[in-house]
JSON list of C-alpha atoms and ligand atoms in Angstrom, two decimals:
[
{"chain": "R", "resi": 212, "resn": "MET", "atom": "CA", "xyz": [0.33, -0.14, -0.01]},
{"chain": "R", "resi": 213, "resn": "LYS", "atom": "CA", "xyz": [2.83, 1.94, 0.97]},
{"chain": "R", "resi": 214, "resn": "LYS", "atom": "CA", "xyz": [4.41, 1.62, -2.14]},
{"chain": "R", "resi": 215, "resn": "ILE", "atom": "CA", "xyz": [1.77, 2.43, -4.64]},
{"chain": "R", "resi": 216, "resn": "LEU", "atom": "CA", "xyz": [1.16, 5.55, -2.82]},
{"chain": "R", "resi": 217, "resn": "LEU", "atom": "CA", "xyz": [4.81, 6.67, -3.24]},
{"chain": "R", "resi": 218, "resn": "ILE", "atom": "CA", "xyz": [4.95, 6.09, -6.96]},
{"chain": "R", "resi": 219, "resn": "CYS", "atom": "CA", "xyz": [1.49, 7.59, -7.57]},
{"chain": "R", "resi": 220, "resn": "CYS", "atom": "CA", "xyz": [2.42, 10.98, -5.94]},
{"chain": "R", "resi": 221, "resn": "VAL", "atom": "CA", "xyz": [6.65, 11.23, -6.71]},
{"chain": "R", "resi": 222, "resn": "PHE", "atom": "CA", "xyz": [6.67, 10.86, -10.20]},
{"chain": "R", "resi": 223, "resn": "PRO", "atom": "CA", "xyz": [4.09, 13.66, -11.20]},
{"chain": "R", "resi": 224, "resn": "LEU", "atom": "CA", "xyz": [6.09, 15.75, -8.61]},
{"chain": "R", "resi": 225, "resn": "PHE", "atom": "CA", "xyz": [9.68, 14.44, -10.82]},
{"chain": "R", "resi": 226, "resn": "ILE", "atom": "CA", "xyz": [8.14, 15.53, -14.33]},
{"chain": "R", "resi": 227, "resn": "PHE", "atom": "CA", "xyz": [7.08, 18.98, -12.85]},
{"chain": "R", "resi": 228, "resn": "ALA", "atom": "CA", "xyz": [10.03, 19.76, -11.24]},
{"chain": "R", "resi": 229, "resn": "GLN", "atom": "CA", "xyz": [12.19, 18.87, -14.51]},
{"chain": "R", "resi": 230, "resn": "ASN", "atom": "CA", "xyz": [9.57, 21.04, -16.94]},
{"chain": "R", "resi": 231, "resn": "ASN", "atom": "CA", "xyz": [10.21, 23.69, -14.19]},
{"chain": "R", "resi": 232, "resn": "ASP", "atom": "CA", "xyz": [14.08, 23.76, -13.67]},
{"chain": "R", "resi": 233, "resn": "PHE", "atom": "CA", "xyz": [14.13, 25.77, -17.31]},
{"chain": "R", "resi": 234, "resn": "VAL", "atom": "CA", "xyz": [13.28, 29.76, -17.39]},
{"chain": "R", "resi": 235, "resn": "ASN", "atom": "CA", "xyz": [13.16, 31.93, -20.04]},
{"chain": "R", "resi": 236, "resn": "ILE", "atom": "CA", "xyz": [15.89, 34.90, -19.45]},
{"chain": "R", "resi": 237, "resn": "LYS", "atom": "CA", "xyz": [13.74, 37.19, -20.21]},
{"chain": "R", "resi": 238, "resn": "SER", "atom": "CA", "xyz": [11.80, 36.82, -16.91]},
{"chain": "R", "resi": 239, "resn": "LEU", "atom": "CA", "xyz": [14.81, 37.82, -14.69]},
{"chain": "R", "resi": 240, "resn": "SER", "atom": "CA", "xyz": [15.56, 41.25, -16.41]},
{"chain": "R", "resi": 241, "resn": "ASP", "atom": "CA", "xyz": [14.80, 43.31, -19.54]},
{"chain": "R", "resi": 242, "resn": "ASP", "atom": "CA", "xyz": [18.37, 44.31, -19.67]},
{"chain": "R", "resi": 243, "resn": "PHE", "atom": "CA", "xyz": [19.57, 41.53, -22.25]},
{"chain": "R", "resi": 244, "resn": "VAL", "atom": "CA", "xyz": [20.30, 42.66, -25.47]},
{"chain": "R", "resi": 245, "resn": "PHE", "atom": "CA", "xyz": [19.16, 39.35, -28.09]},
{"chain": "R", "resi": 246, "resn": "ASP", "atom": "CA", "xyz": [20.45, 38.14, -31.42]},
{"chain": "R", "resi": 247, "resn": "ILE", "atom": "CA", "xyz": [19.47, 34.77, -31.54]},
{"chain": "R", "resi": 248, "resn": "LYS", "atom": "CA", "xyz": [21.19, 33.40, -34.22]},
{"chain": "R", "resi": 249, "resn": "TYR", "atom": "CA", "xyz": [19.70, 30.15, -35.12]},
{"chain": "R", "resi": 250, "resn": "ALA", "atom": "CA", "xyz": [16.44, 31.67, -35.57]},
{"chain": "R", "resi": 251, "resn": "THR", "atom": "CA", "xyz": [17.38, 33.41, -38.30]},
{"chain": "R", "resi": 252, "resn": "ASP", "atom": "CA", "xyz": [19.71, 31.84, -41.54]},
{"chain": "R", "resi": 253, "resn": "ASN", "atom": "CA", "xyz": [22.24, 33.65, -40.66]},
{"chain": "R", "resi": 254, "resn": "ASN", "atom": "CA", "xyz": [24.38, 31.42, -39.27]},
{"chain": "R", "resi": 255, "resn": "PHE", "atom": "CA", "xyz": [27.06, 27.93, -40.17]},
{"chain": "R", "resi": 256, "resn": "LEU", "atom": "CA", "xyz": [24.08, 26.08, -41.23]},
{"chain": "R", "resi": 257, "resn": "LYS", "atom": "CA", "xyz": [22.30, 28.66, -43.48]},
{"chain": "R", "resi": 258, "resn": "GLN", "atom": "CA", "xyz": [19.30, 27.83, -42.39]},
{"chain": "R", "resi": 259, "resn": "LYS", "atom": "CA", "xyz": [16.64, 28.71, -39.63]},
{"chain": "R", "resi": 260, "resn": "VAL", "atom": "CA", "xyz": [16.25, 26.03, -37.40]},
{"chain": "R", "resi": 261, "resn": "TYR", "atom": "CA", "xyz": [14.49, 27.41, -34.01]},
{"chain": "R", "resi": 262, "resn": "ASP", "atom": "CA", "xyz": [10.62, 29.08, -34.76]},
{"chain": "R", "resi": 263, "resn": "CYS", "atom": "CA", "xyz": [11.90, 31.78, -32.93]},
{"chain": "R", "resi": 264, "resn": "GLY", "atom": "CA", "xyz": [14.53, 33.33, -31.08]},
{"chain": "R", "resi": 265, "resn": "GLU", "atom": "CA", "xyz": [14.02, 32.75, -26.99]},
{"chain": "R", "resi": 266, "resn": "CYS", "atom": "CA", "xyz": [17.13, 32.03, -24.53]},
{"chain": "R", "resi": 267, "resn": "TYR", "atom": "CA", "xyz": [15.77, 29.52, -21.83]},
{"chain": "R", "resi": 268, "resn": "LEU", "atom": "CA", "xyz": [18.36, 28.51, -19.65]},
{"chain": "R", "resi": 269, "resn": "ARG", "atom": "CA", "xyz": [18.41, 26.00, -16.08]},
{"chain": "R", "resi": 270, "resn": "LYS", "atom": "CA", "xyz": [17.27, 28.50, -13.46]},
{"chain": "R", "resi": 271, "resn": "ALA", "atom": "CA", "xyz": [20.73, 28.83, -11.87]},
{"chain": "R", "resi": 272, "resn": "THR", "atom": "CA", "xyz": [22.52, 29.56, -14.53]},
{"chain": "R", "resi": 273, "resn": "ALA", "atom": "CA", "xyz": [19.90, 32.10, -15.71]},
{"chain": "R", "resi": 274, "resn": "GLU", "atom": "CA", "xyz": [20.03, 33.76, -12.83]},
{"chain": "R", "resi": 275, "resn": "ALA", "atom": "CA", "xyz": [23.95, 33.80, -12.54]},
{"chain": "R", "resi": 276, "resn": "LEU", "atom": "CA", "xyz": [24.25, 35.58, -16.25]},
{"chain": "R", "resi": 277, "resn": "HIS", "atom": "CA", "xyz": [21.63, 37.64, -14.89]},
{"chain": "R", "resi": 278, "resn": "LYS", "atom": "CA", "xyz": [24.65, 38.80, -12.11]},
{"chain": "R", "resi": 279, "resn": "ALA", "atom": "CA", "xyz": [27.27, 39.45, -14.33]},
{"chain": "R", "resi": 280, "resn": "ASN", "atom": "CA", "xyz": [24.91, 41.31, -16.77]},
{"chain": "R", "resi": 281, "resn": "GLU", "atom": "CA", "xyz": [24.09, 43.50, -13.77]},
{"chain": "R", "resi": 282, "resn": "GLU", "atom": "CA", "xyz": [28.10, 44.05, -13.20]},
{"chain": "R", "resi": 283, "resn": "PHE", "atom": "CA", "xyz": [28.24, 44.69, -16.95]},
{"chain": "R", "resi": 284, "resn": "LYS", "atom": "CA", "xyz": [25.86, 47.41, -16.54]},
{"chain": "R", "resi": 285, "resn": "THR", "atom": "CA", "xyz": [28.23, 49.17, -14.07]},
{"chain": "R", "resi": 286, "resn": "LEU", "atom": "CA", "xyz": [30.96, 49.53, -16.70]},
{"chain": "R", "resi": 287, "resn": "GLY", "atom": "CA", "xyz": [28.64, 50.60, -19.36]},
{"chain": "R", "resi": 288, "resn": "TYR", "atom": "CA", "xyz": [28.21, 47.60, -21.28]},
{"chain": "R", "resi": 289, "resn": "ARG", "atom": "CA", "xyz": [25.41, 45.08, -21.47]},
{"chain": "R", "resi": 290, "resn": "ILE", "atom": "CA", "xyz": [25.16, 40.81, -22.41]},
{"chain": "R", "resi": 291, "resn": "LYS", "atom": "CA", "xyz": [24.37, 39.98, -26.05]},
{"chain": "R", "resi": 292, "resn": "ILE", "atom": "CA", "xyz": [23.42, 36.39, -26.24]},
{"chain": "R", "resi": 293, "resn": "PHE", "atom": "CA", "xyz": [23.80, 34.44, -29.11]},
{"chain": "R", "resi": 294, "resn": "ASP", "atom": "CA", "xyz": [22.56, 31.21, -27.82]},
{"chain": "R", "resi": 295, "resn": "CYS", "atom": "CA", "xyz": [21.16, 29.80, -25.12]},
{"chain": "R", "resi": 296, "resn": "TYR", "atom": "CA", "xyz": [19.27, 26.29, -24.25]},
{"chain": "R", "resi": 297, "resn": "ARG", "atom": "CA", "xyz": [19.39, 23.85, -27.34]},
{"chain": "R", "resi": 298, "resn": "PRO", "atom": "CA", "xyz": [17.10, 20.86, -27.95]},
{"chain": "R", "resi": 299, "resn": "LEU", "atom": "CA", "xyz": [18.67, 18.10, -28.90]},
{"chain": "R", "resi": 300, "resn": "SER", "atom": "CA", "xyz": [17.23, 17.54, -32.33]},
{"chain": "R", "resi": 301, "resn": "VAL", "atom": "CA", "xyz": [18.69, 20.99, -33.46]},
{"chain": "R", "resi": 302, "resn": "GLN", "atom": "CA", "xyz": [22.50, 19.45, -32.17]},
{"chain": "R", "resi": 303, "resn": "LYS", "atom": "CA", "xyz": [21.67, 16.50, -34.25]},
{"chain": "R", "resi": 304, "resn": "LYS", "atom": "CA", "xyz": [21.20, 18.51, -37.50]},
{"chain": "R", "resi": 305, "resn": "MET", "atom": "CA", "xyz": [24.36, 20.46, -36.22]},
{"chain": "R", "resi": 306, "resn": "TRP", "atom": "CA", "xyz": [25.65, 17.31, -36.20]},
{"chain": "R", "resi": 307, "resn": "LYS", "atom": "CA", "xyz": [25.16, 15.95, -39.47]},
{"chain": "R", "resi": 308, "resn": "ILE", "atom": "CA", "xyz": [26.45, 19.23, -41.48]},
{"chain": "R", "resi": 309, "resn": "LEU", "atom": "CA", "xyz": [29.86, 19.45, -39.13]},
{"chain": "R", "resi": 310, "resn": "PRO", "atom": "CA", "xyz": [30.63, 15.75, -37.88]},
{"chain": "R", "resi": 311, "resn": "GLY", "atom": "CA", "xyz": [33.34, 14.79, -35.87]},
{"chain": "R", "resi": 312, "resn": "THR", "atom": "CA", "xyz": [34.98, 18.60, -35.67]},
{"chain": "R", "resi": 313, "resn": "HIS", "atom": "CA", "xyz": [35.78, 20.21, -32.26]},
{"chain": "R", "resi": 314, "resn": "TYR", "atom": "CA", "xyz": [33.02, 22.29, -33.11]},
{"chain": "R", "resi": 315, "resn": "VAL", "atom": "CA", "xyz": [29.91, 20.84, -32.75]},
{"chain": "R", "resi": 316, "resn": "ALA", "atom": "CA", "xyz": [29.40, 18.26, -29.86]},
{"chain": "R", "resi": 317, "resn": "ASN", "atom": "CA", "xyz": [28.16, 14.87, -31.05]},
{"chain": "R", "resi": 318, "resn": "PRO", "atom": "CA", "xyz": [24.69, 14.50, -29.88]},
{"chain": "R", "resi": 319, "resn": "ALA", "atom": "CA", "xyz": [25.62, 10.93, -28.48]},
{"chain": "R", "resi": 320, "resn": "LYS", "atom": "CA", "xyz": [27.00, 12.78, -25.70]},
{"chain": "R", "resi": 321, "resn": "GLY", "atom": "CA", "xyz": [24.89, 16.07, -25.74]},
{"chain": "R", "resi": 322, "resn": "SER", "atom": "CA", "xyz": [26.81, 19.31, -25.17]},
{"chain": "R", "resi": 323, "resn": "LYS", "atom": "CA", "xyz": [26.07, 21.75, -22.67]},
{"chain": "R", "resi": 324, "resn": "HIS", "atom": "CA", "xyz": [23.60, 24.14, -24.76]},
{"chain": "R", "resi": 325, "resn": "ASN", "atom": "CA", "xyz": [21.53, 20.39, -24.33]},
{"chain": "R", "resi": 326, "resn": "ARG", "atom": "CA", "xyz": [21.82, 20.65, -20.39]},
{"chain": "R", "resi": 327, "resn": "GLY", "atom": "CA", "xyz": [20.67, 24.59, -20.81]},
{"chain": "R", "resi": 328, "resn": "ALA", "atom": "CA", "xyz": [24.16, 25.47, -18.89]},
{"chain": "R", "resi": 329, "resn": "ALA", "atom": "CA", "xyz": [25.98, 27.09, -21.59]},
{"chain": "R", "resi": 330, "resn": "VAL", "atom": "CA", "xyz": [25.03, 30.39, -23.10]},
{"chain": "R", "resi": 331, "resn": "ASP", "atom": "CA", "xyz": [26.96, 32.40, -26.44]},
{"chain": "R", "resi": 332, "resn": "LEU", "atom": "CA", "xyz": [27.47, 36.09, -25.84]},
{"chain": "R", "resi": 333, "resn": "THR", "atom": "CA", "xyz": [29.21, 39.23, -26.60]},
{"chain": "R", "resi": 334, "resn": "LEU", "atom": "CA", "xyz": [29.17, 42.74, -24.87]},
{"chain": "R", "resi": 335, "resn": "VAL", "atom": "CA", "xyz": [27.83, 45.74, -26.33]},
{"chain": "R", "resi": 336, "resn": "ASP", "atom": "CA", "xyz": [28.58, 49.35, -25.35]},
{"chain": "R", "resi": 337, "resn": "ALA", "atom": "CA", "xyz": [25.93, 51.86, -23.91]},
{"chain": "R", "resi": 338, "resn": "ASP", "atom": "CA", "xyz": [24.98, 52.33, -28.27]},
{"chain": "R", "resi": 339, "resn": "GLY", "atom": "CA", "xyz": [24.28, 49.10, -28.66]},
{"chain": "R", "resi": 340, "resn": "LYS", "atom": "CA", "xyz": [27.53, 48.62, -30.52]},
{"chain": "R", "resi": 341, "resn": "GLU", "atom": "CA", "xyz": [29.13, 44.95, -30.28]},
{"chain": "R", "resi": 342, "resn": "LEU", "atom": "CA", "xyz": [32.82, 45.60, -28.78]},
{"chain": "R", "resi": 343, "resn": "ASP", "atom": "CA", "xyz": [35.34, 44.26, -30.73]},
{"chain": "R", "resi": 344, "resn": "MET", "atom": "CA", "xyz": [36.02, 40.23, -30.14]},
{"chain": "R", "resi": 345, "resn": "GLY", "atom": "CA", "xyz": [38.37, 39.86, -33.28]},
{"chain": "R", "resi": 346, "resn": "THR", "atom": "CA", "xyz": [35.64, 37.37, -34.83]},
{"chain": "R", "resi": 347, "resn": "PRO", "atom": "CA", "xyz": [32.16, 36.76, -35.70]},
{"chain": "R", "resi": 348, "resn": "PHE", "atom": "CA", "xyz": [30.23, 34.42, -33.44]},
{"chain": "R", "resi": 349, "resn": "ASP", "atom": "CA", "xyz": [30.65, 30.75, -34.90]},
{"chain": "R", "resi": 350, "resn": "PHE", "atom": "CA", "xyz": [33.53, 31.83, -36.20]},
{"chain": "R", "resi": 351, "resn": "PHE", "atom": "CA", "xyz": [35.55, 28.23, -36.56]},
{"chain": "R", "resi": 352, "resn": "GLY", "atom": "CA", "xyz": [39.25, 29.45, -36.57]},
{"chain": "R", "resi": 353, "resn": "LYS", "atom": "CA", "xyz": [42.16, 29.72, -34.40]},
{"chain": "R", "resi": 354, "resn": "GLN", "atom": "CA", "xyz": [41.82, 33.83, -34.31]},
{"chain": "R", "resi": 355, "resn": "ALA", "atom": "CA", "xyz": [38.58, 32.74, -31.85]},
{"chain": "R", "resi": 356, "resn": "HIS", "atom": "CA", "xyz": [40.88, 30.95, -29.59]},
{"chain": "R", "resi": 357, "resn": "HIS", "atom": "CA", "xyz": [41.65, 32.02, -26.04]},
{"chain": "R", "resi": 358, "resn": "THR", "atom": "CA", "xyz": [45.20, 30.96, -26.99]},
{"chain": "R", "resi": 359, "resn": "PHE", "atom": "CA", "xyz": [45.50, 33.03, -30.40]},
{"chain": "R", "resi": 360, "resn": "THR", "atom": "CA", "xyz": [47.33, 36.46, -29.16]},
{"chain": "R", "resi": 361, "resn": "GLN", "atom": "CA", "xyz": [48.00, 37.94, -32.14]},
{"chain": "R", "resi": 362, "resn": "LEU", "atom": "CA", "xyz": [45.28, 40.58, -32.20]},
{"chain": "R", "resi": 363, "resn": "PRO", "atom": "CA", "xyz": [44.70, 44.05, -31.41]},
{"chain": "R", "resi": 364, "resn": "LYS", "atom": "CA", "xyz": [45.25, 45.07, -27.74]},
{"chain": "R", "resi": 365, "resn": "LYS", "atom": "CA", "xyz": [41.48, 46.67, -27.68]},
{"chain": "R", "resi": 366, "resn": "VAL", "atom": "CA", "xyz": [40.24, 43.14, -28.99]},
{"chain": "R", "resi": 367, "resn": "LEU", "atom": "CA", "xyz": [42.40, 41.18, -26.48]},
{"chain": "R", "resi": 368, "resn": "GLU", "atom": "CA", "xyz": [41.25, 43.80, -23.75]},
{"chain": "R", "resi": 369, "resn": "ASN", "atom": "CA", "xyz": [37.35, 43.07, -24.94]},
{"chain": "R", "resi": 370, "resn": "ARG", "atom": "CA", "xyz": [37.63, 39.20, -23.82]},
{"chain": "R", "resi": 371, "resn": "LYS", "atom": "CA", "xyz": [39.50, 39.68, -21.19]},
{"chain": "R", "resi": 372, "resn": "LEU", "atom": "CA", "xyz": [36.48, 41.87, -19.54]},
{"chain": "R", "resi": 373, "resn": "LEU", "atom": "CA", "xyz": [33.80, 39.54, -20.75]},
{"chain": "R", "resi": 374, "resn": "LYS", "atom": "CA", "xyz": [35.90, 36.23, -19.00]},
{"chain": "R", "resi": 375, "resn": "ASP", "atom": "CA", "xyz": [36.92, 38.12, -15.93]},
{"chain": "R", "resi": 376, "resn": "ILE", "atom": "CA", "xyz": [33.52, 39.06, -14.89]},
{"chain": "R", "resi": 377, "resn": "LEU", "atom": "CA", "xyz": [32.03, 35.47, -16.48]},
{"chain": "R", "resi": 378, "resn": "ASN", "atom": "CA", "xyz": [34.67, 33.66, -14.56]},
{"chain": "R", "resi": 379, "resn": "LYS", "atom": "CA", "xyz": [33.69, 35.43, -11.62]},
{"chain": "R", "resi": 380, "resn": "HIS", "atom": "CA", "xyz": [29.82, 34.26, -11.75]},
{"chain": "R", "resi": 381, "resn": "ASN", "atom": "CA", "xyz": [31.31, 30.68, -12.09]},
{"chain": "R", "resi": 382, "resn": "PHE", "atom": "CA", "xyz": [31.04, 30.29, -15.97]},
{"chain": "R", "resi": 383, "resn": "LYS", "atom": "CA", "xyz": [33.89, 28.65, -17.61]},
{"chain": "R", "resi": 384, "resn": "SER", "atom": "CA", "xyz": [35.53, 29.43, -20.75]},
{"chain": "R", "resi": 385, "resn": "ILE", "atom": "CA", "xyz": [36.37, 26.80, -23.10]},
{"chain": "R", "resi": 386, "resn": "TYR", "atom": "CA", "xyz": [39.69, 27.38, -25.13]},
{"chain": "R", "resi": 387, "resn": "SER", "atom": "CA", "xyz": [38.24, 27.70, -28.72]},
{"chain": "R", "resi": 388, "resn": "GLU", "atom": "CA", "xyz": [35.68, 30.10, -28.81]},
{"chain": "R", "resi": 389, "resn": "TRP", "atom": "CA", "xyz": [35.45, 33.20, -27.32]},
{"chain": "R", "resi": 390, "resn": "TRP", "atom": "CA", "xyz": [31.70, 33.76, -26.87]},
{"chain": "R", "resi": 391, "resn": "HIS", "atom": "CA", "xyz": [30.69, 30.57, -25.52]},
{"chain": "R", "resi": 392, "resn": "TYR", "atom": "CA", "xyz": [30.09, 29.89, -21.54]},
{"chain": "R", "resi": 393, "resn": "GLU", "atom": "CA", "xyz": [29.27, 27.07, -19.31]},
{"chain": "R", "resi": 394, "resn": "PHE", "atom": "CA", "xyz": [27.69, 27.63, -15.96]},
{"chain": "R", "resi": 395, "resn": "ARG", "atom": "CA", "xyz": [29.61, 24.96, -13.48]},
{"chain": "R", "resi": 396, "resn": "PRO", "atom": "CA", "xyz": [27.44, 24.15, -11.51]},
{"chain": "R", "resi": 397, "resn": "GLU", "atom": "CA", "xyz": [24.78, 22.75, -13.94]},
{"chain": "R", "resi": 398, "resn": "MET", "atom": "CA", "xyz": [27.17, 21.30, -16.40]},
{"chain": "R", "resi": 399, "resn": "GLN", "atom": "CA", "xyz": [26.34, 18.01, -15.87]},
{"chain": "R", "resi": 400, "resn": "SER", "atom": "CA", "xyz": [22.56, 18.43, -16.20]},
{"chain": "R", "resi": 401, "resn": "LYS", "atom": "CA", "xyz": [20.04, 16.09, -17.94]},
{"chain": "R", "resi": 402, "resn": "ILE", "atom": "CA", "xyz": [19.78, 16.82, -21.84]},
{"chain": "R", "resi": 403, "resn": "GLU", "atom": "CA", "xyz": [16.73, 17.95, -22.80]},
{"chain": "R", "resi": 404, "resn": "ASP", "atom": "CA", "xyz": [15.00, 18.10, -26.08]},
{"chain": "R", "resi": 405, "resn": "PHE", "atom": "CA", "xyz": [11.77, 20.78, -25.74]},
{"chain": "R", "resi": 406, "resn": "THR", "atom": "CA", "xyz": [11.38, 23.19, -27.76]},
{"chain": "R", "resi": 407, "resn": "TRP", "atom": "CA", "xyz": [9.84, 26.57, -26.32]},
{"chain": "R", "resi": 408, "resn": "GLU", "atom": "CA", "xyz": [6.60, 28.32, -27.39]},
{"chain": "R", "resi": 409, "resn": "CYS", "atom": "CA", "xyz": [6.57, 31.06, -29.85]},
{"chain": "R", "resi": 410, "resn": "PRO", "atom": "CA", "xyz": [4.67, 34.60, -28.32]},
{"chain": "G", "resi": 232, "resn": "ZN", "atom": "ZN1", "xyz": [28.11, 27.84, -27.16]}
]
């Protein structure tokens, strides 16, 4: 009797907790700038793979990003977001186009974006102009690496500013993409494949 009670009541709570784990970053702040590239055909896939450009993240990731943005704001900058949570089905499409490269995570393992724990971003100034980071987003070459230092001093300073404050808020960089950051506490979260509703 006890066992039946446990199954009937715990299971629905578990499902609810999974869905409730993600938030739209817009629910936390109006101060982010958005350019969700995969909701347009202006990306390396050359096709639109999101119905609309929304930024969903796991709750703690979103909250930490909000705090980082508040800190950037005190310096006159704001975060501009290129990509957030990415459904596994989209990861599979990307893998078909660029299989076996460092730049697209194998969907069999899933990426931190599929876990809602990664964000692709840059900074804009008070006029909304992007800071010069040396390459565009999704530039698949060594110039986009953190280890590549043959760049103008200002570019190196801009990358350092982005990295220093995000590191402080527990976001980890990866060596090959200056725009990609992963929130440490949620990097092992479950892979998801839900798609968000469009307004
Ligand atoms: Zn990324």
